[in-house]
Short mmCIF file of C-alpha atoms and ligand atoms in Angstrom, two decimals:
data_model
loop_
_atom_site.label_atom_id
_atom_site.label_comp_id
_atom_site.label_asym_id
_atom_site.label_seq_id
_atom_site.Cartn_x
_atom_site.Cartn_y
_atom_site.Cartn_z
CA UNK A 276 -1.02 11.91 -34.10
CA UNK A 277 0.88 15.22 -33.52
CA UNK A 278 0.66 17.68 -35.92
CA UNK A 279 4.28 18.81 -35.97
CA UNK A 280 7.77 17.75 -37.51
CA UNK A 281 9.42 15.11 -36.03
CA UNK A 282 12.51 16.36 -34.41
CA UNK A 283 15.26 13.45 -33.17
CA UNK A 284 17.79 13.34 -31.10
CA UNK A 285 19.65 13.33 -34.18
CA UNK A 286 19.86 13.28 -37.81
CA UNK A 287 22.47 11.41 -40.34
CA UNK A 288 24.40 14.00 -42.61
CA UNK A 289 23.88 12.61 -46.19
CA UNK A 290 25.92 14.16 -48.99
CA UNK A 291 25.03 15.28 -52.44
CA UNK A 292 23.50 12.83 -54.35
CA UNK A 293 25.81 13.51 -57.45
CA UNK A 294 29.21 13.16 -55.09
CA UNK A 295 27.78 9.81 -54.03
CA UNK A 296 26.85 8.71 -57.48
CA UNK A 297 30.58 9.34 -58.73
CA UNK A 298 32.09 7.21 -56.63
CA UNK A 299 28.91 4.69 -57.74
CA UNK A 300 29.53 5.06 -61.28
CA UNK A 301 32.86 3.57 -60.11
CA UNK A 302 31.53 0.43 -58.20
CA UNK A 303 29.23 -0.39 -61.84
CA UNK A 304 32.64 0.10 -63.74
CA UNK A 305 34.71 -2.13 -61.89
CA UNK A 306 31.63 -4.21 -60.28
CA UNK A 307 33.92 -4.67 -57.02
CA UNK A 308 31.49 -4.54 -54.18
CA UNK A 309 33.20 -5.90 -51.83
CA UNK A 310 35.70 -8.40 -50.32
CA UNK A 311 38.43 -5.35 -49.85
CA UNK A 312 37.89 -3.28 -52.72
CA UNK A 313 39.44 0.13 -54.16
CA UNK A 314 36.52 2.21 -52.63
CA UNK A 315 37.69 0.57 -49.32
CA UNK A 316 41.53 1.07 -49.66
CA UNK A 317 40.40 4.54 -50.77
CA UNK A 318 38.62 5.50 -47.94
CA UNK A 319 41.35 3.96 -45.15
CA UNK A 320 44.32 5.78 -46.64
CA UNK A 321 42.00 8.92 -46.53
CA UNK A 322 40.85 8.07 -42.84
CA UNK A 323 44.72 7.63 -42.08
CA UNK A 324 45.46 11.05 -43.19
CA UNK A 325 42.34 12.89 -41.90
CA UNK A 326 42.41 10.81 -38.65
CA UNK A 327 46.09 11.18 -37.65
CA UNK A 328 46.59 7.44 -37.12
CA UNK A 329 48.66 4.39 -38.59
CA UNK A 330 46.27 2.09 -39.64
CA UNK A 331 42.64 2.34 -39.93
CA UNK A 332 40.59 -1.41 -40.94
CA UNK A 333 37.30 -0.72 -41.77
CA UNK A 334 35.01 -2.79 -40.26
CA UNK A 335 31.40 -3.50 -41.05
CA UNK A 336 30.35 -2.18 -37.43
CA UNK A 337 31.76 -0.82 -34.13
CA UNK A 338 30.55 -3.58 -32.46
CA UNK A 339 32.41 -6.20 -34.28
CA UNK A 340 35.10 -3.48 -34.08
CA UNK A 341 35.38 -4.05 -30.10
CA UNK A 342 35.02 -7.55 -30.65
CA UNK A 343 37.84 -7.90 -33.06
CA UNK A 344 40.24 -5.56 -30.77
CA UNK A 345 39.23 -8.00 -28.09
CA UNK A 346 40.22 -11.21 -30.37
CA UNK A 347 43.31 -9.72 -31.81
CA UNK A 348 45.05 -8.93 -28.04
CA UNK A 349 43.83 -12.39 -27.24
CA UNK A 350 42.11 -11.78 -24.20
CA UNK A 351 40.37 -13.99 -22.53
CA UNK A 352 39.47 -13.71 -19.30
CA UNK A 353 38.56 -10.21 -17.04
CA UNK A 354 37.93 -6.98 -18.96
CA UNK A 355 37.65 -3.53 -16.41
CA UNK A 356 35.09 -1.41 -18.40
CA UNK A 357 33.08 1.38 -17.54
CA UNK A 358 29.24 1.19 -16.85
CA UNK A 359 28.02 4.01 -18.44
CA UNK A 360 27.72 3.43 -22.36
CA UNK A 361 26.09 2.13 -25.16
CA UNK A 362 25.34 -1.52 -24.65
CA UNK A 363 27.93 -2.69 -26.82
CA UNK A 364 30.55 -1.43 -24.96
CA UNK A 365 29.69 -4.76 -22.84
CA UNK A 366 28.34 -6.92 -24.98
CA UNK A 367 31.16 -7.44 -27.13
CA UNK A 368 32.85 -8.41 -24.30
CA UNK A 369 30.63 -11.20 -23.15
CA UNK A 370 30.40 -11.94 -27.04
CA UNK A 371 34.06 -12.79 -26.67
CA UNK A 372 33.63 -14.99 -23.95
CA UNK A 373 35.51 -12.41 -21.37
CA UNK A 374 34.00 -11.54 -18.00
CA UNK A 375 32.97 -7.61 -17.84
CA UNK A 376 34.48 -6.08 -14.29
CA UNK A 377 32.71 -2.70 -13.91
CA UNK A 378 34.72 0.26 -12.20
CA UNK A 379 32.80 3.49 -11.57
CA UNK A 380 33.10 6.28 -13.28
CA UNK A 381 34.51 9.69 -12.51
CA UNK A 382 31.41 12.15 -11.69
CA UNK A 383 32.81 15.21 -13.29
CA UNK A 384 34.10 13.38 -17.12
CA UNK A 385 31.45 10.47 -16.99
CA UNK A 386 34.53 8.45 -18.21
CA UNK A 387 35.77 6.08 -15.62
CA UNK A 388 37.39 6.78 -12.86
CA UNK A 389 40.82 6.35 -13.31
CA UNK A 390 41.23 6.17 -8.71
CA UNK A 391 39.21 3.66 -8.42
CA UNK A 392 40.74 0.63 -11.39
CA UNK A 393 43.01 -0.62 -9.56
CA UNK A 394 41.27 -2.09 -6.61
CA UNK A 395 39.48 -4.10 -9.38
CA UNK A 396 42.88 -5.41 -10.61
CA UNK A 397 42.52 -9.47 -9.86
CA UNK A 398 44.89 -12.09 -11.57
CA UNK A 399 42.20 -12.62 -14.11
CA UNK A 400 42.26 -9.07 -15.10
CA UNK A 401 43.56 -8.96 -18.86
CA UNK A 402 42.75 -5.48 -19.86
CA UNK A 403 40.99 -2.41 -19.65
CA UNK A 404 37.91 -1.09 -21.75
CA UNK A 405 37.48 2.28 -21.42
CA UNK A 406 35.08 4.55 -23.31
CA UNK A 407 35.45 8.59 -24.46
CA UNK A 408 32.09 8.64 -23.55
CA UNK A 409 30.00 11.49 -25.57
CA UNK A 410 33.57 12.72 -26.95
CA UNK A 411 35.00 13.61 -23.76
CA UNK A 412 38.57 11.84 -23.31
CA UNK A 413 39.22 9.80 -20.52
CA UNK A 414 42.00 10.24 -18.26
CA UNK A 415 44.45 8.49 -20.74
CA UNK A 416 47.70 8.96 -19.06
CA UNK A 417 46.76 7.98 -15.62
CA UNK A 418 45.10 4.69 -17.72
CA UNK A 419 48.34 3.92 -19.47
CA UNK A 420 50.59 4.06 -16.46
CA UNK A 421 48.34 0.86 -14.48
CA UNK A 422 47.95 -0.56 -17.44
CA UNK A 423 51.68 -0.84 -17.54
CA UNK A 424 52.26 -1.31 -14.17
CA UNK A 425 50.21 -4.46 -14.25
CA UNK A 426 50.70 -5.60 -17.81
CA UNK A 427 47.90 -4.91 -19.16
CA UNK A 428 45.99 -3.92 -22.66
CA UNK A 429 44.15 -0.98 -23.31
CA UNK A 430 41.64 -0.56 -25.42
CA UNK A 431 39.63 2.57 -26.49
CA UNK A 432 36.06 2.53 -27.49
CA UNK A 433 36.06 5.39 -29.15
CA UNK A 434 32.75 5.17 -31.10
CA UNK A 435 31.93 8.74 -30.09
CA UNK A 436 35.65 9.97 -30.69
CA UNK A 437 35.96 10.65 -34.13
CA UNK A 438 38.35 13.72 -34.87
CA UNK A 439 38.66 14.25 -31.32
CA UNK A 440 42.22 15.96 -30.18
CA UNK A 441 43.80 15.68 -26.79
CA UNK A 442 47.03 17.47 -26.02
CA UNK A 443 47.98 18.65 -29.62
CA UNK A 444 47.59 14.63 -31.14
CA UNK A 445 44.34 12.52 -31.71
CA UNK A 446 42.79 10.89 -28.82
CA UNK A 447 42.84 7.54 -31.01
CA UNK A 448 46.81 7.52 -30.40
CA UNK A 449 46.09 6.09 -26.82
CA UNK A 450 46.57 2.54 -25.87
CA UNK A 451 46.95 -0.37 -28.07
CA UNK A 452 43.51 -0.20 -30.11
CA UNK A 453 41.02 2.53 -30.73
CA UNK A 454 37.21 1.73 -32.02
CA UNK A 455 35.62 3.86 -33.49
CA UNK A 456 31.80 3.75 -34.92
CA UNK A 457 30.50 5.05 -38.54
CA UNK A 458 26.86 4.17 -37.41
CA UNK A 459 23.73 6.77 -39.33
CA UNK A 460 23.63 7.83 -36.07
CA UNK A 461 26.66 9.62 -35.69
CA UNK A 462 28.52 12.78 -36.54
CA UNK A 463 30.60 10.75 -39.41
CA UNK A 464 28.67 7.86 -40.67
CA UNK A 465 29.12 5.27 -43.59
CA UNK A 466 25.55 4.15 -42.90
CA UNK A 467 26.74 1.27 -40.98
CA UNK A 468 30.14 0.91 -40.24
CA UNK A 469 33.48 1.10 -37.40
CA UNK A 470 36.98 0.70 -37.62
CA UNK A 471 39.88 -0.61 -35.93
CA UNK A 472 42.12 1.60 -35.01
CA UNK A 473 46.25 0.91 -34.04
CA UNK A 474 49.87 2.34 -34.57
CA UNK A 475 51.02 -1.45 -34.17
CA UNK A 476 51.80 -3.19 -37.58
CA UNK A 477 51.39 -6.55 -35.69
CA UNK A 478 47.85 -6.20 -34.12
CA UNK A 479 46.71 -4.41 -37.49
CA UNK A 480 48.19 -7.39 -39.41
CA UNK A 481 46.53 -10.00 -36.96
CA UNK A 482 42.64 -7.48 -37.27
CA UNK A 483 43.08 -7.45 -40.94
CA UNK A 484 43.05 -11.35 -41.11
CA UNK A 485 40.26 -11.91 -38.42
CA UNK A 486 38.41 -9.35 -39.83
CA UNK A 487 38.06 -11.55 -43.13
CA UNK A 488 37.81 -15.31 -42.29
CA UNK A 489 41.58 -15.67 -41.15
CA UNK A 490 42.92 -16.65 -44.66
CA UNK A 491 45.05 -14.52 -47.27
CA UNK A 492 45.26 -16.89 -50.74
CA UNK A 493 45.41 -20.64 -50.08
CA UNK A 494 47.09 -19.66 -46.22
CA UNK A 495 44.72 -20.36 -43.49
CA UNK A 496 46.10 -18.47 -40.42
CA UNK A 497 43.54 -17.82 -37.46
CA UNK A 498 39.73 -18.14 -37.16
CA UNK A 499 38.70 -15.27 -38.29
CA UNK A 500 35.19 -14.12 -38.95
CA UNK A 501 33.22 -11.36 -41.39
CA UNK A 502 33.88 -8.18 -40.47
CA UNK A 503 34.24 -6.60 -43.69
CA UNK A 504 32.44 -3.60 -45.14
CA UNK A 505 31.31 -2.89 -48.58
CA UNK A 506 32.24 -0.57 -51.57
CA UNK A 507 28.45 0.91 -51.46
CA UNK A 508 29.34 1.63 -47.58
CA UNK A 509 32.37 3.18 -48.00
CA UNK A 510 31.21 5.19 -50.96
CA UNK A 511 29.26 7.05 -48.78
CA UNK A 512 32.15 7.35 -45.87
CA UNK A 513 34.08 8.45 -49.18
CA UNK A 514 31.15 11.13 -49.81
CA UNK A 515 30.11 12.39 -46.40
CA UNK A 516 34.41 12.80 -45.25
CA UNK A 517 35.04 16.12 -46.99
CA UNK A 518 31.76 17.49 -45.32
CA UNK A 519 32.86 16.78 -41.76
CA UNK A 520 33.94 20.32 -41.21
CA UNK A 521 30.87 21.88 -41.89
CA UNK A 522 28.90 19.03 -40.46
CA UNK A 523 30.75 19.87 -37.21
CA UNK A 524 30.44 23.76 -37.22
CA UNK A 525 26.88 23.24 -37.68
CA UNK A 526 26.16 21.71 -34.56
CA UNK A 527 28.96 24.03 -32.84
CA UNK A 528 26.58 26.81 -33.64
CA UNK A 529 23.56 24.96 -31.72
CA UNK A 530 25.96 23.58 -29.05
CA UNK A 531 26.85 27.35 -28.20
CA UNK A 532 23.29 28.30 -28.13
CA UNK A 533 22.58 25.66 -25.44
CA UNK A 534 25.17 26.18 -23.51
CA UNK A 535 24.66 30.26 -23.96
CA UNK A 536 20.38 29.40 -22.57
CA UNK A 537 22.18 26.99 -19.90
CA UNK A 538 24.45 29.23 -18.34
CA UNK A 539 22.12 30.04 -15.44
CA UNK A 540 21.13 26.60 -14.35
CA UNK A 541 24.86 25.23 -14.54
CA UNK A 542 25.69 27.92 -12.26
CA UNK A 543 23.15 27.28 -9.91
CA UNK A 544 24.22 23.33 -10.21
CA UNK A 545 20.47 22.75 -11.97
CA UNK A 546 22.49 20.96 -14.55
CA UNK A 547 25.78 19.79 -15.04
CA UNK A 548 27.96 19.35 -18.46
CA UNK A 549 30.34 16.94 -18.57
CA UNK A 550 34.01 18.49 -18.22
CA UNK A 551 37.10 17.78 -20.88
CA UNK A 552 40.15 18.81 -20.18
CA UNK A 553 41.70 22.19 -21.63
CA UNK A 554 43.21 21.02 -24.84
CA UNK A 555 40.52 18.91 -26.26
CA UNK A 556 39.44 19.96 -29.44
CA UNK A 557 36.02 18.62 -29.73
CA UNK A 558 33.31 16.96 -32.59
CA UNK A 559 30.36 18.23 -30.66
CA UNK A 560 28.97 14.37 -31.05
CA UNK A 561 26.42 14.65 -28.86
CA UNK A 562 24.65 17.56 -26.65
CA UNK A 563 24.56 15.75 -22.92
CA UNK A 564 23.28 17.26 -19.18
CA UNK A 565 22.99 16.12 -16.18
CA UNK A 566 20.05 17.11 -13.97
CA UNK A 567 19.82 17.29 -10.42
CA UNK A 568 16.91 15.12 -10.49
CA UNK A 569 15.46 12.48 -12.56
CA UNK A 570 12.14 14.06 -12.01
CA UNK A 571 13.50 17.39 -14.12
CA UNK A 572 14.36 15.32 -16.99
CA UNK A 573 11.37 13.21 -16.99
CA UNK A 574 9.26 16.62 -16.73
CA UNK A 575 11.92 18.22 -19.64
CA UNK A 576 11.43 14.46 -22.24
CA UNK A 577 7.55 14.43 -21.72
CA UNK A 578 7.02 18.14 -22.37
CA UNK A 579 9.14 18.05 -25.25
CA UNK A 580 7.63 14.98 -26.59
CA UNK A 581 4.21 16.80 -26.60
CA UNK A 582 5.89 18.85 -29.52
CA UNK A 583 7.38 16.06 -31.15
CA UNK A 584 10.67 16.52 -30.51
CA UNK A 585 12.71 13.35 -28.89
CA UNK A 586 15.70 13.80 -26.52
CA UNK A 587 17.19 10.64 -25.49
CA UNK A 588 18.28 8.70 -22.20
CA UNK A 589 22.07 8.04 -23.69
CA UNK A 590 23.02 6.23 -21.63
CA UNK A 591 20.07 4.38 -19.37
CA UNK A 592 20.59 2.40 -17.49
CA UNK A 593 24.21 1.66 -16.25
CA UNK A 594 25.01 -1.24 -17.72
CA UNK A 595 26.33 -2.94 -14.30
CA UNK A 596 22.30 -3.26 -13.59
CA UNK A 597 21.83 -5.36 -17.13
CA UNK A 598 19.75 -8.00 -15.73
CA UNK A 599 21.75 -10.71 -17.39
CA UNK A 600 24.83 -10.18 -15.35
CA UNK A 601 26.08 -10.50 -12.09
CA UNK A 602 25.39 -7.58 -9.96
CA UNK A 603 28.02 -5.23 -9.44
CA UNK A 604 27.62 -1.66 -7.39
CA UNK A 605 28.30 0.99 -9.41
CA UNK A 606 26.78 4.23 -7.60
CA UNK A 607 27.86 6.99 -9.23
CA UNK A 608 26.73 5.54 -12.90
CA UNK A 609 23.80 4.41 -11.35
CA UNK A 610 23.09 7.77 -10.05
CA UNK A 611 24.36 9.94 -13.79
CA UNK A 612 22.45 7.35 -15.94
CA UNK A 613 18.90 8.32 -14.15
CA UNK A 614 20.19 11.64 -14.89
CA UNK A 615 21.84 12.19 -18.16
CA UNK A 616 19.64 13.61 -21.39
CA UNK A 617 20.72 14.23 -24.74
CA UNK A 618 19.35 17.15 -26.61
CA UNK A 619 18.45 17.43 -30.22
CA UNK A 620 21.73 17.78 -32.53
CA UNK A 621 22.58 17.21 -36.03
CA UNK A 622 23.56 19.67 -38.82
CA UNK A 623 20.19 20.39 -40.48
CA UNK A 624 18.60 21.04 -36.59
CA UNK A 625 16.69 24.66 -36.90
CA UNK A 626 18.27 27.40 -35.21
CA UNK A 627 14.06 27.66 -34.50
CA UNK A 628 13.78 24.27 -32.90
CA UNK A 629 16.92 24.84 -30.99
CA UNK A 630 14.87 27.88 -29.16
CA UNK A 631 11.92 25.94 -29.19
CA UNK A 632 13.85 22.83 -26.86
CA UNK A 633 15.38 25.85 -25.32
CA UNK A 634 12.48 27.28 -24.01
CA UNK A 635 10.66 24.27 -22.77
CA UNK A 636 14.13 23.60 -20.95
CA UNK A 637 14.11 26.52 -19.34
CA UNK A 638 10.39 26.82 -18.45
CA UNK A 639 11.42 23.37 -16.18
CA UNK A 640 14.46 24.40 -15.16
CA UNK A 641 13.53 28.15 -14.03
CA UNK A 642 11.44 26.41 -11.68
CA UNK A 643 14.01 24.45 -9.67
CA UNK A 644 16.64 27.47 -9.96
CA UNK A 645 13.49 29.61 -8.09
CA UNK A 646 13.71 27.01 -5.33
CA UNK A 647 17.00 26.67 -4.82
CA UNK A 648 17.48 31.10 -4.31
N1 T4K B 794 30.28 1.81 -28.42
C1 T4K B 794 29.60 2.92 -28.16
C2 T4K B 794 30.07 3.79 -27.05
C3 T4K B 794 28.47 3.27 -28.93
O1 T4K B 794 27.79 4.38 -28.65
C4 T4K B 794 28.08 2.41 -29.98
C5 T4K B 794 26.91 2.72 -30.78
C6 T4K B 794 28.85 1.25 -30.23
C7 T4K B 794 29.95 0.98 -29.42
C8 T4K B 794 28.51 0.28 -31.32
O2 T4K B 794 28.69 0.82 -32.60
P1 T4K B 794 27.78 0.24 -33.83
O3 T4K B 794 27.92 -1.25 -33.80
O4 T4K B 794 26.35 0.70 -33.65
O5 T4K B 794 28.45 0.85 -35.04
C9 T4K B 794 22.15 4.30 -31.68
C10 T4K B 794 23.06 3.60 -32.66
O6 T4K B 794 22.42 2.50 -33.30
C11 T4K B 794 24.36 3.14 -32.10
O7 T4K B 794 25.26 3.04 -33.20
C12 T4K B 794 24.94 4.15 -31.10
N2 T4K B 794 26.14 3.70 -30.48
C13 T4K B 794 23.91 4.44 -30.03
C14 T4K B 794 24.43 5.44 -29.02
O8 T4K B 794 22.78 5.01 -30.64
P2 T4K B 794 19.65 4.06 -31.00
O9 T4K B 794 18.90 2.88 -30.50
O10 T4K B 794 19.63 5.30 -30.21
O11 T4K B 794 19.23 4.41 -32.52
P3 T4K B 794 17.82 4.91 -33.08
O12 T4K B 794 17.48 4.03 -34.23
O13 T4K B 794 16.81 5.05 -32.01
O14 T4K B 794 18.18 6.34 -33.67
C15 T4K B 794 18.10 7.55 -32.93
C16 T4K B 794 17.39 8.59 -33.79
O15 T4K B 794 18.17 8.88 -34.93
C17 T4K B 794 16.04 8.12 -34.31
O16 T4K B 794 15.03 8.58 -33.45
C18 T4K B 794 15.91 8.77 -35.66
C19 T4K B 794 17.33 9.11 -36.06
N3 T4K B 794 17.76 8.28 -37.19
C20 T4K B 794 18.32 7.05 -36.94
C21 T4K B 794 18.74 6.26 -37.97
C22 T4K B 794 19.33 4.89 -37.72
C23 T4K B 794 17.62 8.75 -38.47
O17 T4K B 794 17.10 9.86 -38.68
N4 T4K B 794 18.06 7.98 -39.51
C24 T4K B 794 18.61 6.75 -39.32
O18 T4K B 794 19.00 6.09 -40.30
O19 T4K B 794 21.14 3.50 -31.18
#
């Protein structure tokens, strides 16, 4: 047992316990705790605003999120996607019945690669899932004109994405659904919890309904299913929301002190950051590099682990190589996901522990920039 805090690759945010207990005190007055409540209205109109969008349906999860984006554009048979993401990303897919078609991704964004979709294109193709992987928005207008040129949807998993800007609008504005992810585990959380996102009145009509059995009254409409998310849940989305900002500048402070103690090794091509275009304006989600060799960040996780402190492998391994699937090549993912690490980040991270995971970093790292001069 090591005698020293236990430092993860992140931490949830959790508010005041008196803010959260107002909006409690609320839930034992009008003992609605669920089944689309006031808390719940509350918290979408306040998403809406915050979020730049049309309509936001909170959704118990941002898995059933994807799923539910999947159901409501009635797709049903081949799904482009990129390998390198969270599980879900795919398994919502198959969950849906759809067939997963991998396309690479671009080596520079991590998102995929926008060249290589439509070679991928059959007549079973349906739609593309793309993912702002770590934040970092993919290459939406080159995504939107295939999609149109071949009729198809597009859909955003934007778990990661939340507040993200691209070109002076939100990132969420792109193609016909956005998902996003309230998960503990990331920068905006409602414990558990995700959210369908859409300017269309139609497809938010047709995810409100499937999100909740497929009935309104005595009308039974569509199979739906339980999606729905609680009072208690979005108390705390309710709670943690006006704290975003500082939540966010918090871990912009740490995100410039890695990337200040990195600045050597990304010029010598050590490590790589994943690049966003110009006009992003980003959440600082997640703090990601990409060595030159799996052997650096194997050194880098077991070094740091002898100090307690956990980076993680987000995201290992490509998901093309998921041993339930049919094997599809996907080199360059294949390659990144040996190679990607996640530092520490979250709010309440010590600017100490930063320089602590900053020296053990560099202690590797120094080494490989010595052999490469
Ligand atoms: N699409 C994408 C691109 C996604 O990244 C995700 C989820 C989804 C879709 C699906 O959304 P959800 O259905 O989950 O809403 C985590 C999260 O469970 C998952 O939400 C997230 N992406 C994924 C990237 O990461 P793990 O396996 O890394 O979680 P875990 O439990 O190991 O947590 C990491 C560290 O965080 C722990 O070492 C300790 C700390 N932690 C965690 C929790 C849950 C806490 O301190 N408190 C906590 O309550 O999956």
């Amino acid at each position: 047992m090591i005698d020293k805090p236990f430092i993860p690759v992140t931490k949830p945010y959790l508010p005041p316990k008196e803010e959260y207990q107002a909006y409690l005190d609320r839930i034992w007055q009008t003992t609605m705790l669920s089944n689309n409540g006031p808390l719940v209205q509350e918290l979408e109109a306040k998403l809406r605003e915050y979020l730049g969008v049309k309509h936001v349906l909170f959704m118990s999860n941002g898995t059933i999120a994807l799923q539910l984006a999947i159901r409501a554009l009635d797709i049903k048979k081949e799904i482009i996607t990129t390998p390198f993401s969270y599980v879900a990303t795919t398994t919502s897919i198959i969950w849906e019945g759809c067939t997963p078609v991998f396309v690479d991704i671009d080596p520079k964004t991590l998102c995929i690669d926008p060249e290589k979709i439509e070679a991928a294109i059959t007549p079973c193709t349906e739609a593309i899932m793309a993912v702002h992987v770590y934040g970092v928005p993919c290459a939406v207008e080159r995504i939107e004109r295939i999609a149109k040129k071949y009729n198809l949807k597009v859909i955003y998993d934007a778990a990661h994405a939340f507040g993200i800007g691209y070109e002076g609008q939100s990132i969420l504005n792109w193609g016909d659904i956005s998902t996003l992810s309230f998960h503990a585990t990331k920068l905006y959380h409602t414990v558990e919890g995700g959210a369908v996102v859409t300017n269309n009145d139609e497809i938010a009509k047709k995810v409100s309904l499937l999100r909740s059995f497929g009935y309104v009254g005595d009308e039974y409409y569509i199979a739906g299913i339980n999606g729905k998310n609680t009072e208690f849940h979005a108390a705390m989305g309710l709670s943690n929301l006006p704290h975003v900002a500082e939540i966010k500048e918090k871990r912009k402070i740490v995100t410039q002190m890695y990337d200040e103690a990195f600045a050597l090794s990304i010029k010598a091509s050590t490590i790589r950051k994943p690049t966003m275009p110009e006009s992003t304006i980003y959440n600082y989600i997640y703090y990601p590099l990409v060595f030159s060799s799996k052997q650096i960040l194997e050194d880098i996780m077991a070094d740091l682990s002898t100090q307690n402190i956990f980076a993680r492998r987000y995201f290992y391994p490509s998901l093309n190589t998921l041993t339930y699937l049919t094997p599809q090549s996907c080199p360059v993912s294949e390659s990144m996901s040996q190679r990607a690490l996640c530092l520490p980040l979250y709010d309440s991270l010590s600017l100490e522990t930063v320089k602590m995971i900053i020296t053990i970093c560099n202690k590797h790292l120094s080494k490989y920039y010595e052999k490469t001069i």
